[in-house]
């Protein structure tokens, strides 16, 4: 029987791994980024890679999570000599509190994003802006159905208003019942589990505030209770981002396959290049529209037109819906500026390094901020409002057109590296693909392939770039291992960016990277439901805020199989988790029952107790657990083992249920 978890409780990693010498480390696996890095930097400047090196060695109290700064008697640090903080907080309390606060931070980002989209929808239906409209009434109706909103005799605007008001209740309402976007999108088994464990949130805002309260000085010191509070908060992250994805699909359209390109080579010296960076599509969708409308002005300035390229998750939003080319993921954002051919970088929220602005100053690049909560000293700021979105977007694009004339030709060096990519694999798009084989119940095509042993399961690759490791390298090596072993891979965020940049999203790439079973399966479904784009090796599901698309897929699989989610052969991996958002996503994935690999050690090593809760006890309670493994080869093996264990158990439980004409066992 394969093992589903590490057996070495408390056998913590050698901390030396965390502090490997930067000189021993290859910085990036991305040839385009490497090429730019090898060139000259403007005098006095650094890149994220240099600053990571300068920060070494980093403090081991912080690295292992045993530094508490939750009151101003601190900082208190746990050492062999001092096993308690001034107030008496032990390592397990401090580590648990720190992790829970990371989750609260991540949840705040995603839910603020979702809230902003909800406000935009309301402005649209109230007629306060004419720049947006309801592009996907079909999705609107599907969401209404799920939420139990009657559609009889109501037009799209009325329905959208009703849905949005329900979303506001999930954010800040006072109700006894769990948040609707959580409760209506999970299995019955999870609903009961979350209620029984008292981690089903009733309001996002209330829960995040409650988490800050719970983890303040002199409050909760029970690590299990704190971690459960953290999971409740993480389920708010899920709720907020599910709202964001649903409403974005309603407003901008549910993504379907679209062909494009990725990596720095998409920046084209003949065009005015506008890089959009951040996360929120309300801005970038308008930039795309403005770029189209201002083609003539760009031509008058001597360019062939305006080319919009994406960075980080704004890039992921645009690649999904508009087929806009993706230039860079997080660790390469400065490299885009260093090409010398980005005329304006327009940013909204999250993952925008202040250093990118500093670097832009050495070039002609206009750096423009647009969100009231994200201002960067020295950057041009526009107060972006939906009411006059297109006009503001045009003003910003015009700044890029003007800057185009001020380029310094001697500084232009665009790596000749780019790959064709097919993105746009929302869960709806995947179901459409599977429907060719199983028109009545599309997900059955996927489950049947797993039950037949053709596929070994499904993996979600998510998360960031983290400077502690070689950029993109473990994303690529782990995924290649899994593809070879016939795992169907979906991806989001900077992980999807890494795959796009490296050619794993290229049409037909599954032939190069997939095992025989995966190739056979994809050939079959594609033949039955052909696309004009062809199929990639990895299916891009969007930005980080879109991670619930993968959860929806897992829930659909569970329901078709007649089991709860912890039994589904479905795993997740964040090889380079970095942001607080990644911590919250990983945590709700665990609560939903996924084995979740994290390739950089989160700050939990300082407490063997917390370490064992997240890697082992979590499994007993929720069926999901963290696999904390920095070695890519071992990580791939553990993910494959977890899938094998689940397939084995599923087979046993299904065979037994059939024999005794009963439901499959509820345990995992
Ligand atoms: Ni996700 Fe996307 Fe990237 Fe990480 Fe940042 S851009 S939201 S947080 S770094 S994947
Ligand atoms: Fe120290 Fe306790 Fe204050 Fe934390 S809350 S800084 S452990 S006294």
XYZ file of C-alpha atoms and ligand atoms in Angstrom:
686
model
C 0.000 0.000 0.000
C 1.521 3.325 -0.947
C 2.057 5.871 1.785
C -0.012 8.996 1.676
C 2.186 10.970 3.981
C 5.591 11.376 5.435
C 6.244 9.053 8.331
C 8.802 11.233 10.029
C 6.785 13.361 12.428
C 8.919 16.087 13.810
C 11.890 15.097 11.689
C 12.258 18.635 10.501
C 14.237 19.723 7.512
C 17.856 20.558 7.765
C 17.726 24.307 8.062
C 20.872 24.580 5.989
C 18.644 23.942 2.974
C 17.007 27.283 3.625
C 20.280 29.084 3.566
C 22.083 27.644 0.626
C 24.709 29.943 -0.718
C 23.284 32.202 -3.368
C 26.459 31.725 -5.418
C 25.666 28.013 -5.629
C 22.255 28.697 -7.025
C 21.279 29.000 -10.617
C 18.965 31.963 -10.592
C 16.414 31.021 -13.177
C 15.376 28.198 -15.459
C 13.877 30.708 -17.885
C 16.319 31.362 -20.754
C 14.771 34.739 -21.551
C 15.147 35.980 -17.995
C 18.681 34.587 -17.880
C 19.578 36.424 -21.057
C 18.385 39.748 -19.652
C 20.107 39.075 -16.330
C 23.385 38.450 -18.095
C 23.228 41.860 -19.746
C 24.242 45.145 -18.143
C 22.088 46.705 -15.460
C 21.622 50.454 -15.359
C 24.195 51.915 -12.974
C 23.257 51.613 -9.316
C 20.354 49.244 -9.932
C 19.691 45.736 -8.774
C 17.243 43.008 -9.674
C 15.192 40.862 -7.359
C 17.857 38.169 -7.711
C 20.596 40.500 -6.412
C 18.468 41.724 -3.542
C 17.704 38.175 -2.508
C 21.443 37.507 -2.313
C 22.019 40.691 -0.294
C 19.422 39.603 2.246
C 21.371 36.438 3.094
C 21.651 35.051 5.646
C 18.027 35.543 6.636
C 16.991 35.326 10.276
C 16.270 31.758 11.334
C 13.668 32.863 13.896
C 11.633 34.322 11.086
C 12.341 31.399 8.758
C 11.066 28.878 11.261
C 8.169 31.002 12.504
C 9.232 31.436 16.138
C 9.468 35.225 16.209
C 6.447 36.967 17.726
C 5.792 40.659 17.178
C 2.132 40.630 18.122
C 2.703 43.145 20.911
C 5.275 45.815 21.546
C 6.931 44.028 24.394
C 8.299 41.886 21.590
C 9.889 40.781 19.444
C 10.037 37.542 21.413
C 12.052 34.705 19.956
C 12.013 31.078 20.985
C 15.461 29.581 21.561
C 16.647 26.451 23.378
C 17.309 28.742 26.346
C 14.043 30.677 26.136
C 11.175 28.365 25.376
C 8.521 31.022 25.989
C 7.828 34.608 25.009
C 7.479 37.328 27.645
C 3.755 36.575 27.988
C 4.446 32.850 28.126
C 3.460 32.049 24.552
C 5.168 28.815 23.505
C 6.629 27.963 20.090
C 3.410 26.233 19.001
C 1.293 29.278 19.830
C 3.621 31.683 18.077
C 4.032 29.550 14.944
C 0.280 28.881 14.696
C -0.562 32.557 15.198
C 1.919 33.652 12.536
C 0.564 31.184 9.988
C -3.042 32.130 10.763
C -2.200 35.790 10.232
C -0.608 34.984 6.880
C -3.896 33.354 5.906
C -5.821 36.441 7.042
C -3.546 38.587 4.847
C -4.061 36.402 1.789
C -7.795 36.244 2.338
C -7.953 40.031 2.570
C -6.307 40.369 -0.853
C -8.600 37.925 -2.605
C -11.759 39.112 -0.963
C -10.955 42.761 -1.653
C -10.470 41.759 -5.273
C -13.847 39.974 -5.277
C -15.542 42.898 -3.542
C -14.231 45.300 -6.159
C -15.664 43.135 -8.955
C -19.016 42.983 -7.139
C -19.043 46.785 -6.892
C -18.302 46.979 -10.601
C -21.227 44.697 -11.447
C -23.508 46.886 -9.358
C -22.306 50.016 -11.156
C -23.035 48.312 -14.467
C -26.588 47.313 -13.564
C -27.246 50.712 -11.977
C -26.189 52.370 -15.226
C -23.287 54.202 -13.581
C -20.872 53.011 -16.255
C -21.449 52.082 -19.857
C -17.918 50.797 -20.443
C -18.776 47.328 -19.137
C -21.727 45.045 -19.748
C -22.925 41.573 -18.877
C -21.025 39.508 -21.421
C -21.986 36.046 -20.237
C -25.704 35.720 -19.401
C -25.351 31.938 -19.552
C -22.918 31.990 -16.644
C -25.173 34.444 -14.820
C -28.039 31.983 -15.104
C -25.831 29.102 -14.005
C -24.759 31.044 -10.900
C -28.405 31.962 -10.155
C -29.380 28.328 -10.381
C -26.613 27.313 -8.013
C -27.537 30.001 -5.506
C -31.247 29.227 -5.721
C -32.116 32.605 -7.241
C -35.322 32.332 -9.263
C -34.870 33.646 -12.809
C -38.575 33.772 -13.677
C -39.577 37.009 -15.328
C -36.310 38.803 -14.458
C -33.923 40.366 -16.928
C -30.133 39.987 -16.758
C -29.628 43.264 -14.927
C -32.104 42.304 -12.210
C -30.502 38.918 -11.826
C -26.996 40.371 -11.697
C -28.118 42.806 -9.011
C -29.630 40.018 -6.965
C -26.516 37.880 -7.272
C -24.280 40.806 -6.322
C -26.332 41.630 -3.253
C -25.975 38.011 -2.155
C -22.228 38.329 -2.681
C -22.169 41.404 -0.431
C -23.880 39.318 2.243
C -21.049 36.788 2.012
C -18.549 39.603 2.481
C -20.072 41.553 5.308
C -23.526 40.272 6.177
C -24.726 39.097 9.538
C -26.144 35.622 9.061
C -26.248 32.355 10.944
C -25.772 30.287 7.800
C -22.413 29.638 6.111
C -21.361 31.872 3.221
C -23.409 30.958 0.165
C -20.516 30.819 -2.279
C -18.909 28.202 -0.075
C -22.001 26.245 0.824
C -23.362 25.926 -2.706
C -20.127 24.899 -4.397
C -18.901 22.011 -2.232
C -20.021 18.444 -1.573
C -22.542 17.497 1.070
C -19.718 15.713 2.890
C -17.633 18.903 3.076
C -20.639 20.955 4.175
C -21.137 18.619 7.111
C -17.434 18.425 7.893
C -17.042 22.202 7.986
C -20.147 22.614 10.151
C -19.083 19.854 12.519
C -15.617 21.346 12.933
C -17.096 24.803 13.290
C -15.006 26.218 10.468
C -17.797 27.176 8.056
C -17.580 30.991 7.890
C -20.746 33.089 7.838
C -19.069 36.300 6.695
C -15.661 36.962 5.163
C -15.022 40.320 6.790
C -16.171 39.142 10.216
C -13.949 36.064 10.040
C -10.811 37.964 9.054
C -11.376 40.483 11.836
C -12.075 37.585 14.172
C -8.781 35.982 13.188
C -6.805 39.118 14.042
C -8.630 39.178 17.378
C -8.027 35.485 18.064
C -4.299 35.822 17.435
C -3.683 39.032 19.406
C -1.593 39.110 22.578
C -3.299 37.345 25.436
C -5.923 35.686 23.264
C -5.947 32.137 21.958
C -2.867 30.082 22.789
C -4.217 26.687 21.719
C -2.460 25.836 18.432
C -5.207 23.491 17.238
C -7.900 26.098 17.810
C -5.769 28.728 16.087
C -5.147 26.475 13.071
C -8.870 25.684 12.856
C -9.493 29.441 12.918
C -6.921 29.710 10.137
C -8.808 27.132 8.071
C -12.076 28.974 8.630
C -10.344 32.114 7.363
C -8.931 30.166 4.405
C -12.487 29.106 3.513
C -13.271 32.827 3.326
C -10.411 33.107 0.860
C -12.133 30.395 -1.165
C -15.465 32.207 -0.887
C -14.069 35.601 -1.910
C -12.196 34.238 -4.887
C -15.122 32.124 -6.047
C -17.238 35.271 -6.041
C -14.487 37.057 -7.991
C -14.267 34.349 -10.656
C -18.038 34.003 -11.069
C -18.620 37.734 -11.363
C -15.624 38.237 -13.663
C -16.959 35.511 -15.942
C -20.381 37.171 -15.941
C -18.873 40.564 -16.720
C -16.051 39.646 -19.097
C -17.044 36.202 -20.344
C -16.172 32.677 -19.254
C -12.837 31.763 -20.852
C -12.678 29.259 -23.697
C -9.558 28.081 -25.542
C -7.624 30.850 -27.187
C -4.254 30.854 -28.946
C -1.466 33.236 -27.985
C 2.240 33.389 -27.055
C 4.359 33.713 -23.946
C 7.727 34.926 -22.662
C 9.699 38.145 -23.027
C 10.017 37.684 -26.780
C 6.376 38.771 -27.125
C 7.494 42.348 -26.523
C 7.752 43.737 -30.041
C 10.075 46.667 -30.709
C 7.958 47.785 -33.668
C 4.926 48.420 -31.492
C 4.053 50.669 -28.590
C 4.258 48.097 -25.796
C 1.906 48.468 -22.864
C 2.568 46.021 -20.027
C -0.354 45.423 -17.680
C 0.648 44.067 -14.318
C -1.251 43.066 -11.204
C -4.455 41.093 -10.866
C -7.709 42.863 -11.557
C -9.256 42.587 -15.038
C -11.532 45.636 -14.668
C -8.560 47.809 -15.587
C -6.736 45.602 -18.062
C -9.827 44.751 -20.108
C -10.216 48.489 -20.716
C -6.536 48.869 -21.616
C -6.994 46.209 -24.304
C -9.986 48.108 -25.676
C -8.145 51.450 -25.526
C -5.139 49.933 -27.311
C -7.375 48.815 -30.178
C -9.023 52.200 -30.456
C -5.726 54.107 -30.418
C -3.998 52.118 -33.151
C -4.134 55.145 -35.462
C -2.405 57.394 -32.919
C 0.332 54.801 -32.456
C 0.833 54.614 -36.205
C 1.048 58.363 -36.387
C 3.825 58.142 -33.802
C 5.740 55.761 -36.076
C 4.766 52.425 -34.485
C 2.860 49.575 -36.094
C 0.177 49.765 -33.403
C -0.241 49.213 -29.685
C 0.643 45.842 -28.233
C -0.640 44.933 -24.800
C 1.364 42.287 -22.937
C 0.613 40.772 -19.546
C 2.625 40.287 -16.382
C 1.721 38.139 -13.362
C -1.976 37.497 -12.889
C -3.250 40.424 -14.937
C -1.391 38.609 -17.666
C -3.185 35.421 -16.700
C -6.584 37.122 -16.816
C -5.879 38.593 -20.241
C -4.336 35.463 -21.713
C -7.472 33.546 -20.674
C -10.096 35.839 -22.119
C -8.371 37.994 -24.710
C -5.474 35.863 -25.879
C -3.153 38.715 -24.888
C 0.448 37.495 -24.817
C 2.065 36.835 -21.446
C 5.468 38.497 -21.046
C 6.533 37.491 -17.553
C 5.649 35.876 -14.284
C 6.496 37.402 -10.929
C 10.282 37.065 -10.716
C 10.650 38.353 -14.291
C 8.620 41.547 -13.926
C 11.761 43.691 -13.834
C 13.095 41.904 -16.909
C 10.188 43.286 -18.925
C 11.358 46.815 -18.095
C 14.982 45.821 -18.789
C 14.102 44.971 -22.399
C 13.990 48.736 -22.872
C 10.925 48.415 -25.090
C 8.083 48.641 -22.583
C 6.636 52.102 -23.080
C 4.201 52.029 -20.199
C 3.677 49.636 -17.338
C 0.184 49.999 -15.936
C -0.357 48.250 -12.624
C -3.323 47.599 -10.375
C -3.019 45.431 -7.257
C -0.812 42.734 -5.708
C 2.648 41.323 -6.473
C 3.910 44.624 -7.883
C 7.456 45.080 -6.642
C 8.312 48.693 -5.843
C 11.701 47.976 -7.404
C 10.103 47.630 -10.826
C 9.149 51.295 -10.631
C 12.689 52.252 -9.615
C 14.059 50.401 -12.614
C 11.548 52.048 -14.964
C 13.087 55.402 -14.043
C 16.286 54.379 -15.853
C 14.328 53.912 -19.043
C 11.692 55.867 -20.912
C 9.032 53.574 -19.384
C 6.002 55.288 -17.865
C 5.022 53.577 -14.619
C 1.375 54.088 -13.749
C -0.500 53.008 -10.627
C -4.294 52.852 -10.633
C -5.610 51.500 -7.323
C -6.168 53.669 -4.270
C -4.500 51.057 -2.052
C -1.441 50.680 -4.290
C 0.560 53.859 -4.736
C 4.300 53.838 -5.359
C 6.387 56.943 -4.650
C 7.286 58.641 -7.905
C 4.802 56.721 -10.051
C 2.102 58.497 -12.001
C -1.175 57.707 -10.233
C -4.602 57.600 -11.838
C -7.635 57.139 -9.674
C -9.169 54.441 -11.847
C -12.960 54.480 -11.616
C -15.363 52.283 -13.530
C -17.502 55.330 -14.305
C -14.952 56.655 -16.803
C -12.866 53.531 -17.263
C -12.295 53.653 -20.999
C -11.394 57.338 -21.032
C -8.831 56.832 -18.243
C -7.456 53.776 -20.018
C -7.023 55.818 -23.179
C -5.153 58.519 -21.304
C -2.775 55.898 -19.940
C -2.231 54.238 -23.306
C -1.548 57.678 -24.804
C 1.199 58.138 -22.221
C 2.744 54.967 -23.590
C 2.419 56.216 -27.162
C 4.157 59.432 -26.191
C 6.902 57.546 -24.368
C 7.465 55.379 -27.456
C 9.164 58.340 -29.119
C 11.549 58.662 -26.182
C 12.975 55.155 -26.287
C 16.706 54.797 -25.983
C 17.547 52.458 -28.871
C 20.915 51.538 -27.363
C 19.121 50.085 -24.321
C 16.731 47.839 -26.243
C 17.440 44.125 -25.923
C 14.507 41.798 -26.247
C 15.361 38.108 -25.860
C 14.264 36.120 -28.859
C 12.393 33.641 -26.698
C 8.682 32.971 -26.916
C 6.391 29.976 -27.243
C 2.973 29.468 -28.750
C 0.393 28.874 -26.034
C -3.230 27.857 -25.802
C -4.970 29.139 -22.679
C -8.582 29.639 -21.616
C -9.354 26.317 -19.930
C -12.073 27.298 -17.521
C -13.776 24.287 -15.970
C -16.660 24.990 -18.355
C -14.204 24.733 -21.265
C -12.816 21.451 -19.935
C -16.333 20.075 -19.549
C -17.103 21.062 -23.122
C -14.027 19.126 -24.178
C -15.055 16.059 -22.183
C -18.649 16.359 -23.422
C -17.615 15.014 -26.809
C -17.137 11.640 -25.135
C -19.797 11.925 -22.414
C -22.460 14.414 -23.522
C -24.768 13.751 -20.550
C -22.175 13.908 -17.796
C -18.895 15.269 -19.199
C -16.809 14.742 -16.054
C -17.477 11.005 -16.338
C -15.042 10.919 -19.254
C -12.294 12.066 -16.880
C -13.303 9.807 -13.995
C -13.624 6.777 -16.248
C -10.119 7.353 -17.600
C -8.825 7.424 -14.009
C -10.774 4.347 -12.963
C -9.504 2.518 -16.044
C -5.925 3.403 -15.129
C -5.407 5.446 -18.280
C -4.908 8.606 -16.210
C -3.377 8.602 -12.731
C -5.381 11.561 -11.511
C -5.514 15.335 -11.663
C -3.030 17.869 -10.301
C -3.465 21.588 -9.802
C -0.245 23.578 -10.099
C -0.524 26.978 -8.514
C 1.389 29.716 -6.810
C 4.239 32.031 -7.255
C 7.907 32.520 -7.902
C 9.940 32.490 -4.710
C 13.499 33.770 -4.807
C 14.616 31.073 -2.399
C 14.743 28.656 -5.295
C 15.716 28.722 -8.950
C 12.938 30.514 -10.819
C 10.478 28.149 -12.546
C 12.764 25.139 -12.196
C 10.773 22.992 -9.812
C 7.462 23.958 -11.444
C 8.853 22.497 -14.648
C 10.604 19.435 -13.312
C 7.714 18.303 -11.097
C 5.095 18.848 -13.763
C 7.106 16.952 -16.368
C 7.358 14.008 -14.018
C 3.602 14.035 -13.412
C 2.722 14.405 -17.092
C 4.933 11.434 -17.897
C 2.951 9.452 -15.335
C -0.345 10.368 -17.017
C -1.584 13.028 -14.636
C -3.971 15.590 -16.127
C -2.543 18.944 -15.049
C -4.406 22.217 -14.603
C -2.511 25.357 -13.605
C -3.033 28.899 -12.406
C -1.041 31.970 -11.439
C 2.692 32.240 -11.883
C 2.933 28.464 -12.123
C 0.807 28.590 -15.285
C 3.039 31.485 -16.357
C 6.129 29.311 -15.930
C 4.568 26.598 -18.094
C 3.447 29.074 -20.753
C 6.927 30.623 -20.935
C 8.534 27.192 -21.312
C 6.278 25.853 -24.072
C 4.118 23.445 -22.073
C 1.011 25.277 -23.228
C 1.967 24.969 -26.879
C -0.677 23.182 -28.943
C 0.239 19.533 -29.182
C 2.753 19.729 -26.295
C 0.988 16.838 -24.565
C 2.520 14.576 -27.188
C 5.990 15.601 -26.155
C 5.459 15.572 -22.397
C 2.512 13.265 -21.740
C 2.699 9.564 -20.958
C 0.892 7.151 -23.237
C -2.319 7.166 -21.214
C -2.538 10.949 -21.120
C -1.891 11.152 -24.853
C -4.552 8.554 -25.552
C -7.088 10.316 -23.338
C -6.459 13.753 -24.831
C -6.512 12.385 -28.379
C -9.842 10.752 -27.653
C -11.561 13.762 -26.125
C -10.165 16.096 -28.746
C -11.313 13.915 -31.566
C -14.815 13.845 -30.108
C -14.846 17.583 -29.406
C -12.266 19.291 -31.597
C -10.981 22.783 -30.838
C -9.428 25.117 -33.377
C -6.502 25.714 -31.021
C -5.334 22.175 -30.289
C -4.544 20.897 -26.821
C -1.590 21.820 -24.609
C 0.264 19.628 -22.106
C -0.943 21.756 -19.176
C -4.384 23.355 -19.004
C -4.229 27.025 -17.980
C -7.164 27.855 -15.695
C -6.407 31.488 -15.011
C -4.993 33.685 -12.291
C -4.631 32.821 -8.612
C -8.045 34.259 -7.925
C -9.363 31.574 -10.292
C -8.177 28.616 -8.235
C -11.740 27.685 -7.379
C -12.093 26.595 -11.014
C -9.919 23.613 -10.082
C -11.906 23.078 -6.884
C -15.112 23.040 -8.967
C -13.545 20.364 -11.135
C -12.645 18.281 -8.089
C -16.144 18.672 -6.625
C -17.697 17.628 -9.953
C -15.441 14.568 -9.999
C -16.406 13.688 -6.417
C -20.113 14.022 -7.112
C -19.964 11.864 -10.200
C -18.000 9.229 -8.302
C -20.442 9.402 -5.375
C -17.721 10.115 -2.811
C -16.450 13.096 -0.843
C -13.531 15.151 -2.162
C -10.759 13.551 -0.040
C -11.268 10.360 -1.996
C -10.781 11.945 -5.406
C -7.361 11.353 -6.996
C -6.642 15.056 -7.037
C -3.522 16.777 -5.681
C -2.125 20.297 -5.694
C 1.382 21.679 -5.841
C 2.791 25.146 -5.216
C 6.477 24.581 -5.930
C 7.397 28.221 -5.253
C 4.691 29.500 -2.886
C 5.592 33.021 -1.812
C 2.634 35.302 -1.148
C 0.255 35.240 1.813
C -2.378 34.467 -0.814
C -0.614 31.204 -1.593
C -0.784 30.231 2.092
C -4.523 30.804 2.180
C -5.136 28.929 -1.074
C -3.040 25.972 0.087
C -4.944 25.899 3.359
C -8.412 25.745 1.810
C -7.166 23.112 -0.620
C -6.201 21.032 2.435
C -9.594 21.677 4.052
C -11.275 20.531 0.835
C -9.292 17.314 1.098
C -6.337 17.740 -1.249
C -2.784 16.645 -0.568
C -0.961 19.945 -1.154
C 2.719 20.079 -1.932
C 4.666 23.232 -1.057
C 8.208 23.423 -2.398
C 9.591 26.148 -0.162
C 9.460 25.623 3.564
C 6.766 27.795 5.132
C 7.557 29.163 8.603
C 6.292 26.154 10.572
C 9.486 24.313 11.401
C 9.851 26.108 14.709
C 7.069 24.027 16.207
C 7.112 20.249 15.743
C 3.511 20.276 16.930
C 2.263 22.704 14.272
C 4.414 20.947 11.679
C 2.718 17.668 12.464
C -0.744 19.257 12.528
C -0.379 20.593 8.992
C 1.393 17.543 7.567
C -0.464 14.764 9.406
C -3.312 15.656 11.747
C -4.928 17.683 8.966
C -5.240 14.464 7.005
C -7.021 12.681 9.822
C -9.550 15.475 10.220
C -10.037 16.779 6.666
C -8.489 14.195 4.368
C -6.032 16.747 2.980
C -2.574 17.605 4.256
C 0.534 19.547 3.362
C 3.534 17.856 1.776
C 6.458 20.127 2.634
C 9.259 19.092 0.341
C 11.892 21.247 -1.333
C 13.422 18.461 -3.412
C 11.565 18.377 -6.733
C 12.178 14.702 -7.400
C 10.912 13.650 -3.977
C 7.976 16.020 -4.286
C 6.902 14.480 -7.590
C 7.174 11.059 -6.042
C 5.068 12.038 -3.059
C 2.395 13.587 -5.258
C 2.275 10.453 -7.405
C 2.151 8.296 -4.284
C -0.767 10.327 -2.951
C -2.629 9.807 -6.231
C -1.844 6.105 -6.243
C -3.066 5.731 -2.685
C -6.330 7.423 -3.557
C -6.891 5.360 -6.689
C -6.248 2.197 -4.701
C -8.625 3.190 -1.946
C -11.292 4.335 -4.388
C -11.132 0.979 -6.136
C -11.409 -0.951 -2.863
C -14.310 1.158 -1.593
C -16.159 1.023 -4.891
C -15.719 -2.744 -5.208
C -16.917 -3.265 -1.644
C -19.894 -0.974 -2.146
C -20.853 -2.885 -5.276
C -20.505 -6.237 -3.553
C -22.779 -5.256 -0.689
C -25.011 -2.984 -2.742
C -24.232 -0.054 -0.458
C -22.787 3.472 -0.705
C -18.994 3.711 -0.807
C -17.460 4.012 2.681
C -17.288 7.570 3.928
C -13.783 7.300 5.402
C -10.616 8.149 3.521
Ni -0.720 34.296 -7.101
Fe -0.741 36.111 -9.056
Fe 2.166 35.234 -9.019
Fe 1.981 34.413 -6.598
Fe 1.663 36.841 -7.192
S 1.099 37.102 -9.366
S -2.040 35.908 -7.406
S 0.539 35.568 -5.593
S 3.420 35.745 -7.424
S 1.112 33.382 -8.306
Fe 6.151 38.393 23.155
Fe 3.747 37.489 23.914
Fe 4.026 39.980 22.977
Fe 4.313 37.904 21.338
S 2.441 38.517 22.374
S 5.614 39.696 21.413
S 5.245 36.375 22.674
S 4.914 39.148 24.843
